[in-house]
C-alpha cells in the first residue's frame, strides 16, 4: 500500500492542474473574505444578518468547487487520457488503487484547506476590527468552526473524486459537483411541506455547512451532526463508484 | 514455464462476440505473433490478459496465476497497449517514476530504461509534446521497468517510420533471444514474417491457426508454377488443373519439372517456367478471407 501511495503522490504533484486548482481554491477563500471585509470596513451603513465570521468564511462554497474540480481531475484525467489502463496494469487490485488516490488526495487537500482557512482568518480580522466585527480564536466555537471549514473544503474535494470515479468524464463530473454543492441545496429549499423541509435540511451542503457556523439555530442539525450527514452523501457516491470500478472494464 | 496461458477465453458485448473460445499458450524464448485483421479481437484478448477487461467466460493466467493475483505485476509482465494513453502534462521521468514506485521498483531503474530506449535527453520534457515514435519508446521503457520475463505489445509498429519499425523489430528479437516471452499483435502479416517465431492467427474472435511460421506457410498455401508460352492455349489443354491468365498459366499441384517434360513431349516452346514461393502474406490472406470484418 505504501508503494501505491508514493506512486499516487508522484502522479498528483507532477501535473500542473494540481498546483493551479489548489491556488485557485486558496485565492477564492482569501479573495472573497478580503473583498467583503474591506468594503464593509469602508461603508457607513450597518450590515445586518451577517456576522464577522460569516464574512471570514464567505469564499468557502467557491473554494469548495475548486477542491471538487481537483478531486474530479485526479481520477477522470486518467480515464480521459487512457492512463488508467497503465495504472491498473501496475496495480490490478482496483480498490487498492482507488483507496490510495482517496488517501493521498484527502491528506493534501486537508493541509491546503487548513492553510487557506487559517491565512484567511488572520488576514481579515484586523480589517473587520475597524467595525468591531472581528472574532478571536479563543471565542466560543471559533476554533471548531475554523477546523470545520477546512474539513468542509476537504469533503467537497472528496465529493468531486467520488463523482469523477463514478462518471469517469471530466465535464460531467464537474457539473455534477457544482450541482450537488451549490445548486441543488438551494433548490431543495423550494420543496413543499414538512417532508420537503426535512429533505432540504439534510441535503449535501445544507447539512455540511453547519460545521462552519458559529451557532446553529433551534431545530437545525448540530455542527458535527450536519457534517456527518454531508460525509454520508460523499460515502454513498464513493461506494457506488468503488463497486462499479471493480465491475466495469477499464 | 508457460508465460501466458489462455483457456476458452471469451468476451461478449451484448449480442456481439468479440473473442470466442480462444485457447493458446505463449512461451519463453520466442516472439509469438498475434495476427488477425482489424477488429478480430486482438486488443480485447490482450486487455483480458492484463486484467483490464473481465472475460465473459474462460480464464487466462500470466506466469501461472490470474493477473489480479500478481503482487507486483510489472516485475512479471510488461505491456504496451497504446503509446498515447499517458497524461500529457507529466514529464517522461515522472511518468515512469510513478509507475516504478507502484511496484516497488528502485528509482535508479527509471534512468536505466530511459537510457535503454534513448530518451534520457528528453526525460524532463512533457510527454504531450512527444512524437509517436518517442511515445512508443516511452511505452516500451515503461514495459521494461520491472525487468519482466514476459512482454506484450499491441500493434507496436503502427504509424512508425521505417527507422522506428526496424528499432522495434530488433528490440523484440533481442528480448526473445535473452529468453523472454514476447507476445506481439499485428494486422500486418509481412511484419510478423520478419519478427515472429510462432503465430497465433485469429479472425472474428476465433482461432484460425496456432503454429510455427514455417508450418503456417507450408500448410495453408503450396505456391504455384507460372508458365508463359507463345502456345498458351495448347498448353492449357494439356494441363486441366491450370488457371488461365491473360499471358500466363498458373499451375498448382504439378512440379515445374513435370510441366517442362510435358511441354517438351508435345514440342511446345516455353518462355517462362517459374515456381512462385508462397508468401506469408498470401497464406494469411487465404486463411482470413472468410473472417474479415468488412469484406468488399
PDB file of N, CA, C and O in Angstrom, chain B residues 150-208:
ATOM      1  N   UNK B 150       8.060 -11.492 -19.298  1.00  0.00           N
ATOM      2  CA  UNK B 150       7.066 -11.550 -20.376  1.00  0.00           C
ATOM      3  C   UNK B 150       6.821 -10.123 -20.881  1.00  0.00           C
ATOM      4  O   UNK B 150       6.681  -9.193 -20.098  1.00  0.00           O
ATOM      5  N   UNK B 151       6.785  -9.962 -22.200  1.00  0.00           N
ATOM      6  CA  UNK B 151       6.492  -8.651 -22.773  1.00  0.00           C
ATOM      7  C   UNK B 151       5.319  -8.782 -23.729  1.00  0.00           C
ATOM      8  O   UNK B 151       5.206  -9.771 -24.459  1.00  0.00           O
ATOM      9  N   UNK B 152       4.450  -7.783 -23.706  1.00  0.00           N
ATOM     10  CA  UNK B 152       3.251  -7.835 -24.529  1.00  0.00           C
ATOM     11  C   UNK B 152       3.098  -6.479 -25.237  1.00  0.00           C
ATOM     12  O   UNK B 152       3.154  -5.434 -24.587  1.00  0.00           O
ATOM     13  N   UNK B 153       2.975  -6.518 -26.558  1.00  0.00           N
ATOM     14  CA  UNK B 153       2.849  -5.274 -27.314  1.00  0.00           C
ATOM     15  C   UNK B 153       1.669  -5.347 -28.271  1.00  0.00           C
ATOM     16  O   UNK B 153       1.526  -6.323 -29.009  1.00  0.00           O
ATOM     17  N   UNK B 154       0.839  -4.295 -28.254  1.00  0.00           N
ATOM     18  CA  UNK B 154      -0.307  -4.260 -29.158  1.00  0.00           C
ATOM     19  C   UNK B 154       0.020  -3.349 -30.342  1.00  0.00           C
ATOM     20  O   UNK B 154       0.171  -2.131 -30.165  1.00  0.00           O
ATOM     21  N   UNK B 155       0.144  -3.902 -31.514  1.00  0.00           N
ATOM     22  CA  UNK B 155       0.425  -3.152 -32.750  1.00  0.00           C
ATOM     23  C   UNK B 155       1.544  -2.118 -32.561  1.00  0.00           C
ATOM     24  O   UNK B 155       1.352  -0.934 -32.811  1.00  0.00           O
ATOM     25  N   UNK B 156       2.735  -2.554 -32.128  1.00  0.00           N
ATOM     26  CA  UNK B 156       3.772  -1.579 -31.772  1.00  0.00           C
ATOM     27  C   UNK B 156       4.326  -0.773 -32.947  1.00  0.00           C
ATOM     28  O   UNK B 156       4.895   0.280 -32.733  1.00  0.00           O
ATOM     29  N   UNK B 157       4.184  -1.271 -34.165  1.00  0.00           N
ATOM     30  CA  UNK B 157       4.812  -0.536 -35.275  1.00  0.00           C
ATOM     31  C   UNK B 157       3.832   0.372 -36.012  1.00  0.00           C
ATOM     32  O   UNK B 157       4.221   1.104 -36.919  1.00  0.00           O
ATOM     33  N   UNK B 158       2.584   0.353 -35.588  1.00  0.00           N
ATOM     34  CA  UNK B 158       1.574   1.199 -36.252  1.00  0.00           C
ATOM     35  C   UNK B 158       1.988   2.664 -36.279  1.00  0.00           C
ATOM     36  O   UNK B 158       2.241   3.262 -35.242  1.00  0.00           O
ATOM     37  N   UNK B 159       2.040   3.224 -37.461  1.00  0.00           N
ATOM     38  CA  UNK B 159       2.313   4.659 -37.591  1.00  0.00           C
ATOM     39  C   UNK B 159       3.769   5.043 -37.436  1.00  0.00           C
ATOM     40  O   UNK B 159       4.093   6.218 -37.420  1.00  0.00           O
ATOM     41  N   UNK B 160       4.654   4.069 -37.288  1.00  0.00           N
ATOM     42  CA  UNK B 160       6.072   4.412 -37.125  1.00  0.00           C
ATOM     43  C   UNK B 160       6.769   4.529 -38.484  1.00  0.00           C
ATOM     44  O   UNK B 160       6.367   3.896 -39.456  1.00  0.00           O
ATOM     45  N   UNK B 161       7.842   5.331 -38.499  1.00  0.00           N
ATOM     46  CA  UNK B 161       8.627   5.429 -39.728  1.00  0.00           C
ATOM     47  C   UNK B 161       9.557   4.207 -39.805  1.00  0.00           C
ATOM     48  O   UNK B 161       9.719   3.481 -38.827  1.00  0.00           O
ATOM     49  N   UNK B 162      10.176   3.979 -40.977  1.00  0.00           N
ATOM     50  CA  UNK B 162      10.993   2.769 -41.150  1.00  0.00           C
ATOM     51  C   UNK B 162      12.062   2.588 -40.085  1.00  0.00           C
ATOM     52  O   UNK B 162      12.286   1.473 -39.611  1.00  0.00           O
ATOM     53  N   UNK B 163      12.679   3.676 -39.638  1.00  0.00           N
ATOM     54  CA  UNK B 163      13.679   3.590 -38.572  1.00  0.00           C
ATOM     55  C   UNK B 163      13.091   3.006 -37.305  1.00  0.00           C
ATOM     56  O   UNK B 163      13.663   2.121 -36.676  1.00  0.00           O
ATOM     57  N   UNK B 164      11.928   3.554 -36.958  1.00  0.00           N
ATOM     58  CA  UNK B 164      11.248   3.119 -35.744  1.00  0.00           C
ATOM     59  C   UNK B 164      10.846   1.659 -35.825  1.00  0.00           C
ATOM     60  O   UNK B 164      10.982   0.904 -34.859  1.00  0.00           O
ATOM     61  N   UNK B 165      10.361   1.265 -36.999  1.00  0.00           N
ATOM     62  CA  UNK B 165       9.938  -0.120 -37.188  1.00  0.00           C
ATOM     63  C   UNK B 165      11.121  -1.062 -37.015  1.00  0.00           C
ATOM     64  O   UNK B 165      11.044  -2.057 -36.292  1.00  0.00           O
ATOM     65  N   UNK B 166      12.227  -0.691 -37.628  1.00  0.00           N
ATOM     66  CA  UNK B 166      13.425  -1.528 -37.532  1.00  0.00           C
ATOM     67  C   UNK B 166      13.887  -1.630 -36.083  1.00  0.00           C
ATOM     68  O   UNK B 166      14.249  -2.693 -35.598  1.00  0.00           O
ATOM     69  N   UNK B 167      13.840  -0.502 -35.384  1.00  0.00           N
ATOM     70  CA  UNK B 167      14.273  -0.458 -33.989  1.00  0.00           C
ATOM     71  C   UNK B 167      13.433  -1.426 -33.141  1.00  0.00           C
ATOM     72  O   UNK B 167      13.954  -2.223 -32.366  1.00  0.00           O
ATOM     73  N   UNK B 168      12.125  -1.372 -33.301  1.00  0.00           N
ATOM     74  CA  UNK B 168      11.226  -2.221 -32.509  1.00  0.00           C
ATOM     75  C   UNK B 168      11.422  -3.689 -32.860  1.00  0.00           C
ATOM     76  O   UNK B 168      11.447  -4.559 -31.997  1.00  0.00           O
ATOM     77  N   UNK B 169      11.579  -3.961 -34.154  1.00  0.00           N
ATOM     78  CA  UNK B 169      11.768  -5.332 -34.611  1.00  0.00           C
ATOM     79  C   UNK B 169      13.028  -5.928 -33.971  1.00  0.00           C
ATOM     80  O   UNK B 169      13.004  -7.012 -33.398  1.00  0.00           O
ATOM     81  N   UNK B 170      14.134  -5.185 -34.050  1.00  0.00           N
ATOM     82  CA  UNK B 170      15.393  -5.631 -33.475  1.00  0.00           C
ATOM     83  C   UNK B 170      15.249  -5.820 -31.965  1.00  0.00           C
ATOM     84  O   UNK B 170      15.723  -6.802 -31.397  1.00  0.00           O
ATOM     85  N   UNK B 171      14.571  -4.867 -31.364  1.00  0.00           N
ATOM     86  CA  UNK B 171      14.368  -4.908 -29.921  1.00  0.00           C
ATOM     87  C   UNK B 171      13.632  -6.183 -29.499  1.00  0.00           C
ATOM     88  O   UNK B 171      14.036  -6.878 -28.565  1.00  0.00           O
ATOM     89  N   UNK B 172      12.560  -6.501 -30.222  1.00  0.00           N
ATOM     90  CA  UNK B 172      11.774  -7.679 -29.856  1.00  0.00           C
ATOM     91  C   UNK B 172      12.568  -8.969 -30.030  1.00  0.00           C
ATOM     92  O   UNK B 172      12.522  -9.864 -29.200  1.00  0.00           O
ATOM     93  N   UNK B 173      13.339  -9.041 -31.153  1.00  0.00           N
ATOM     94  CA  UNK B 173      14.160 -10.229 -31.388  1.00  0.00           C
ATOM     95  C   UNK B 173      15.174 -10.396 -30.250  1.00  0.00           C
ATOM     96  O   UNK B 173      15.419 -11.496 -29.778  1.00  0.00           O
ATOM     97  N   UNK B 174      15.735  -9.280 -29.817  1.00  0.00           N
ATOM     98  CA  UNK B 174      16.748  -9.313 -28.760  1.00  0.00           C
ATOM     99  C   UNK B 174      16.137  -9.817 -27.451  1.00  0.00           C
ATOM    100  O   UNK B 174      16.719 -10.644 -26.751  1.00  0.00           O
ATOM    101  N   UNK B 175      14.951  -9.327 -27.128  1.00  0.00           N
ATOM    102  CA  UNK B 175      14.293  -9.743 -25.883  1.00  0.00           C
ATOM    103  C   UNK B 175      14.023 -11.251 -25.895  1.00  0.00           C
ATOM    104  O   UNK B 175      14.216 -11.928 -24.894  1.00  0.00           O
ATOM    105  N   UNK B 176      13.573 -11.755 -27.045  1.00  0.00           N
ATOM    106  CA  UNK B 176      13.288 -13.188 -27.145  1.00  0.00           C
ATOM    107  C   UNK B 176      14.587 -13.983 -27.036  1.00  0.00           C
ATOM    108  O   UNK B 176      14.649 -15.007 -26.360  1.00  0.00           O
ATOM    109  N   UNK B 177      15.651 -13.466 -27.672  1.00  0.00           N
ATOM    110  CA  UNK B 177      16.945 -14.161 -27.621  1.00  0.00           C
ATOM    111  C   UNK B 177      17.453 -14.233 -26.188  1.00  0.00           C
ATOM    112  O   UNK B 177      18.169 -15.165 -25.815  1.00  0.00           O
ATOM    113  N   UNK B 178      17.111 -13.240 -25.375  1.00  0.00           N
ATOM    114  CA  UNK B 178      17.525 -13.254 -23.965  1.00  0.00           C
ATOM    115  C   UNK B 178      16.643 -14.158 -23.111  1.00  0.00           C
ATOM    116  O   UNK B 178      16.794 -14.194 -21.892  1.00  0.00           O
ATOM    117  N   UNK B 179      15.681 -14.830 -23.764  1.00  0.00           N
ATOM    118  CA  UNK B 179      14.878 -15.811 -23.041  1.00  0.00           C
ATOM    119  C   UNK B 179      13.508 -15.325 -22.610  1.00  0.00           C
ATOM    120  O   UNK B 179      12.773 -16.046 -21.941  1.00  0.00           O
ATOM    121  N   UNK B 180      13.154 -14.085 -22.982  1.00  0.00           N
ATOM    122  CA  UNK B 180      11.837 -13.587 -22.580  1.00  0.00           C
ATOM    123  C   UNK B 180      10.756 -14.097 -23.538  1.00  0.00           C
ATOM    124  O   UNK B 180      11.027 -14.463 -24.679  1.00  0.00           O
ATOM    125  N   UNK B 181       9.549 -14.112 -23.043  1.00  0.00           N
ATOM    126  CA  UNK B 181       8.411 -14.424 -23.894  1.00  0.00           C
ATOM    127  C   UNK B 181       7.888 -13.100 -24.450  1.00  0.00           C
ATOM    128  O   UNK B 181       7.601 -12.182 -23.690  1.00  0.00           O
ATOM    129  N   UNK B 182       7.834 -12.983 -25.758  1.00  0.00           N
ATOM    130  CA  UNK B 182       7.350 -11.748 -26.371  1.00  0.00           C
ATOM    131  C   UNK B 182       6.071 -12.061 -27.139  1.00  0.00           C
ATOM    132  O   UNK B 182       6.058 -12.941 -28.007  1.00  0.00           O
ATOM    133  N   UNK B 183       5.003 -11.363 -26.788  1.00  0.00           N
ATOM    134  CA  UNK B 183       3.710 -11.580 -27.432  1.00  0.00           C
ATOM    135  C   UNK B 183       3.330 -10.269 -28.106  1.00  0.00           C
ATOM    136  O   UNK B 183       3.176  -9.250 -27.452  1.00  0.00           O
ATOM    137  N   UNK B 184       3.239 -10.304 -29.427  1.00  0.00           N
ATOM    138  CA  UNK B 184       3.051  -9.034 -30.138  1.00  0.00           C
ATOM    139  C   UNK B 184       1.939  -9.170 -31.180  1.00  0.00           C
ATOM    140  O   UNK B 184       1.895 -10.139 -31.938  1.00  0.00           O
ATOM    141  N   UNK B 185       1.027  -8.201 -31.174  1.00  0.00           N
ATOM    142  CA  UNK B 185      -0.079  -8.284 -32.127  1.00  0.00           C
ATOM    143  C   UNK B 185       0.198  -7.418 -33.344  1.00  0.00           C
ATOM    144  O   UNK B 185       0.959  -6.446 -33.286  1.00  0.00           O
ATOM    145  N   UNK B 186      -0.398  -7.807 -34.452  1.00  0.00           N
ATOM    146  CA  UNK B 186      -0.277  -7.011 -35.670  1.00  0.00           C
ATOM    147  C   UNK B 186      -1.379  -7.430 -36.628  1.00  0.00           C
ATOM    148  O   UNK B 186      -1.902  -8.536 -36.538  1.00  0.00           O
ATOM    149  N   UNK B 187      -1.766  -6.520 -37.505  1.00  0.00           N
ATOM    150  CA  UNK B 187      -2.678  -6.934 -38.564  1.00  0.00           C
ATOM    151  C   UNK B 187      -1.905  -7.088 -39.873  1.00  0.00           C
ATOM    152  O   UNK B 187      -2.466  -7.373 -40.906  1.00  0.00           O
ATOM    153  N   UNK B 188      -0.579  -6.891 -39.782  1.00  0.00           N
ATOM    154  CA  UNK B 188       0.248  -6.978 -40.981  1.00  0.00           C
ATOM    155  C   UNK B 188       1.078  -8.248 -40.983  1.00  0.00           C
ATOM    156  O   UNK B 188       1.993  -8.417 -40.187  1.00  0.00           O
ATOM    157  N   UNK B 189       0.743  -9.150 -41.864  1.00  0.00           N
ATOM    158  CA  UNK B 189       1.451 -10.408 -41.983  1.00  0.00           C
ATOM    159  C   UNK B 189       2.917 -10.185 -42.303  1.00  0.00           C
ATOM    160  O   UNK B 189       3.808 -10.835 -41.745  1.00  0.00           O
ATOM    161  N   UNK B 190       3.189  -9.232 -43.187  1.00  0.00           N
ATOM    162  CA  UNK B 190       4.568  -9.011 -43.624  1.00  0.00           C
ATOM    163  C   UNK B 190       5.442  -8.640 -42.438  1.00  0.00           C
ATOM    164  O   UNK B 190       6.605  -9.031 -42.361  1.00  0.00           O
ATOM    165  N   UNK B 191       4.862  -7.892 -41.489  1.00  0.00           N
ATOM    166  CA  UNK B 191       5.610  -7.501 -40.305  1.00  0.00           C
ATOM    167  C   UNK B 191       5.964  -8.740 -39.481  1.00  0.00           C
ATOM    168  O   UNK B 191       7.099  -8.938 -39.070  1.00  0.00           O
ATOM    169  N   UNK B 192       4.986  -9.596 -39.289  1.00  0.00           N
ATOM    170  CA  UNK B 192       5.196 -10.791 -38.481  1.00  0.00           C
ATOM    171  C   UNK B 192       6.179 -11.754 -39.130  1.00  0.00           C
ATOM    172  O   UNK B 192       6.933 -12.442 -38.466  1.00  0.00           O
ATOM    173  N   UNK B 193       6.162 -11.779 -40.468  1.00  0.00           N
ATOM    174  CA  UNK B 193       7.057 -12.682 -41.201  1.00  0.00           C
ATOM    175  C   UNK B 193       8.502 -12.403 -40.824  1.00  0.00           C
ATOM    176  O   UNK B 193       9.344 -13.299 -40.824  1.00  0.00           O
ATOM    177  N   UNK B 194       8.790 -11.137 -40.475  1.00  0.00           N
ATOM    178  CA  UNK B 194      10.170 -10.769 -40.178  1.00  0.00           C
ATOM    179  C   UNK B 194      10.500 -10.841 -38.698  1.00  0.00           C
ATOM    180  O   UNK B 194      11.659 -10.706 -38.330  1.00  0.00           O
ATOM    181  N   UNK B 195       9.499 -10.984 -37.853  1.00  0.00           N
ATOM    182  CA  UNK B 195       9.760 -10.909 -36.425  1.00  0.00           C
ATOM    183  C   UNK B 195       9.438 -12.180 -35.660  1.00  0.00           C
ATOM    184  O   UNK B 195      10.162 -12.561 -34.750  1.00  0.00           O
ATOM    185  N   UNK B 196       8.337 -12.835 -36.033  1.00  0.00           N
ATOM    186  CA  UNK B 196       7.810 -13.884 -35.172  1.00  0.00           C
ATOM    187  C   UNK B 196       8.409 -15.257 -35.419  1.00  0.00           C
ATOM    188  O   UNK B 196       8.857 -15.566 -36.525  1.00  0.00           O
ATOM    189  N   UNK B 197       8.433 -16.073 -34.362  1.00  0.00           N
ATOM    190  CA  UNK B 197       8.804 -17.479 -34.480  1.00  0.00           C
ATOM    191  C   UNK B 197       7.547 -18.329 -34.555  1.00  0.00           C
ATOM    192  O   UNK B 197       7.515 -19.360 -35.206  1.00  0.00           O
ATOM    193  N   UNK B 198       6.557 -17.871 -33.829  1.00  0.00           N
ATOM    194  CA  UNK B 198       5.336 -18.640 -33.700  1.00  0.00           C
ATOM    195  C   UNK B 198       4.161 -17.710 -33.988  1.00  0.00           C
ATOM    196  O   UNK B 198       4.239 -16.520 -33.718  1.00  0.00           O
ATOM    197  N   UNK B 199       3.097 -18.256 -34.543  1.00  0.00           N
ATOM    198  CA  UNK B 199       1.960 -17.408 -34.895  1.00  0.00           C
ATOM    199  C   UNK B 199       0.670 -17.909 -34.261  1.00  0.00           C
ATOM    200  O   UNK B 199       0.398 -19.107 -34.252  1.00  0.00           O
ATOM    201  N   UNK B 200      -0.100 -16.963 -33.745  1.00  0.00           N
ATOM    202  CA  UNK B 200      -1.467 -17.269 -33.349  1.00  0.00           C
ATOM    203  C   UNK B 200      -2.331 -16.364 -34.217  1.00  0.00           C
ATOM    204  O   UNK B 200      -2.240 -15.138 -34.130  1.00  0.00           O
ATOM    205  N   UNK B 201      -3.101 -16.988 -35.097  1.00  0.00           N
ATOM    206  CA  UNK B 201      -3.890 -16.202 -36.038  1.00  0.00           C
ATOM    207  C   UNK B 201      -5.360 -16.310 -35.645  1.00  0.00           C
ATOM    208  O   UNK B 201      -5.875 -17.416 -35.456  1.00  0.00           O
ATOM    209  N   UNK B 202      -6.012 -15.143 -35.489  1.00  0.00           N
ATOM    210  CA  UNK B 202      -7.437 -15.182 -35.191  1.00  0.00           C
ATOM    211  C   UNK B 202      -8.203 -14.341 -36.203  1.00  0.00           C
ATOM    212  O   UNK B 202      -7.650 -13.443 -36.848  1.00  0.00           O
ATOM    213  N   UNK B 203      -9.474 -14.658 -36.355  1.00  0.00           N
ATOM    214  CA  UNK B 203     -10.355 -13.894 -37.223  1.00  0.00           C
ATOM    215  C   UNK B 203     -11.737 -13.914 -36.602  1.00  0.00           C
ATOM    216  O   UNK B 203     -12.158 -14.965 -36.114  1.00  0.00           O
ATOM    217  N   UNK B 204     -12.388 -12.779 -36.557  1.00  0.00           N
ATOM    218  CA  UNK B 204     -13.693 -12.668 -35.910  1.00  0.00           C
ATOM    219  C   UNK B 204     -13.699 -13.300 -34.521  1.00  0.00           C
ATOM    220  O   UNK B 204     -14.649 -13.972 -34.126  1.00  0.00           O
ATOM    221  N   UNK B 205     -12.610 -13.128 -33.805  1.00  0.00           N
ATOM    222  CA  UNK B 205     -12.542 -13.609 -32.430  1.00  0.00           C
ATOM    223  C   UNK B 205     -12.265 -15.083 -32.284  1.00  0.00           C
ATOM    224  O   UNK B 205     -12.168 -15.591 -31.171  1.00  0.00           O
ATOM    225  N   UNK B 206     -12.139 -15.800 -33.411  1.00  0.00           N
ATOM    226  CA  UNK B 206     -11.923 -17.252 -33.313  1.00  0.00           C
ATOM    227  C   UNK B 206     -10.525 -17.634 -33.765  1.00  0.00           C
ATOM    228  O   UNK B 206      -9.920 -16.973 -34.603  1.00  0.00           O
ATOM    229  N   UNK B 207     -10.045 -18.752 -33.223  1.00  0.00           N
ATOM    230  CA  UNK B 207      -8.730 -19.250 -33.582  1.00  0.00           C
ATOM    231  C   UNK B 207      -8.727 -19.756 -35.022  1.00  0.00           C
ATOM    232  O   UNK B 207      -9.610 -20.504 -35.426  1.00  0.00           O
ATOM    233  N   UNK B 208      -7.762 -19.299 -35.813  1.00  0.00           N
ATOM    234  CA  UNK B 208      -7.607 -19.808 -37.174  1.00  0.00           C
ATOM    235  C   UNK B 208      -6.388 -20.714 -37.248  1.00  0.00           C
ATOM    236  O   UNK B 208      -6.415 -21.772 -37.854  1.00  0.00           O
TER     237      UNK B 208
END
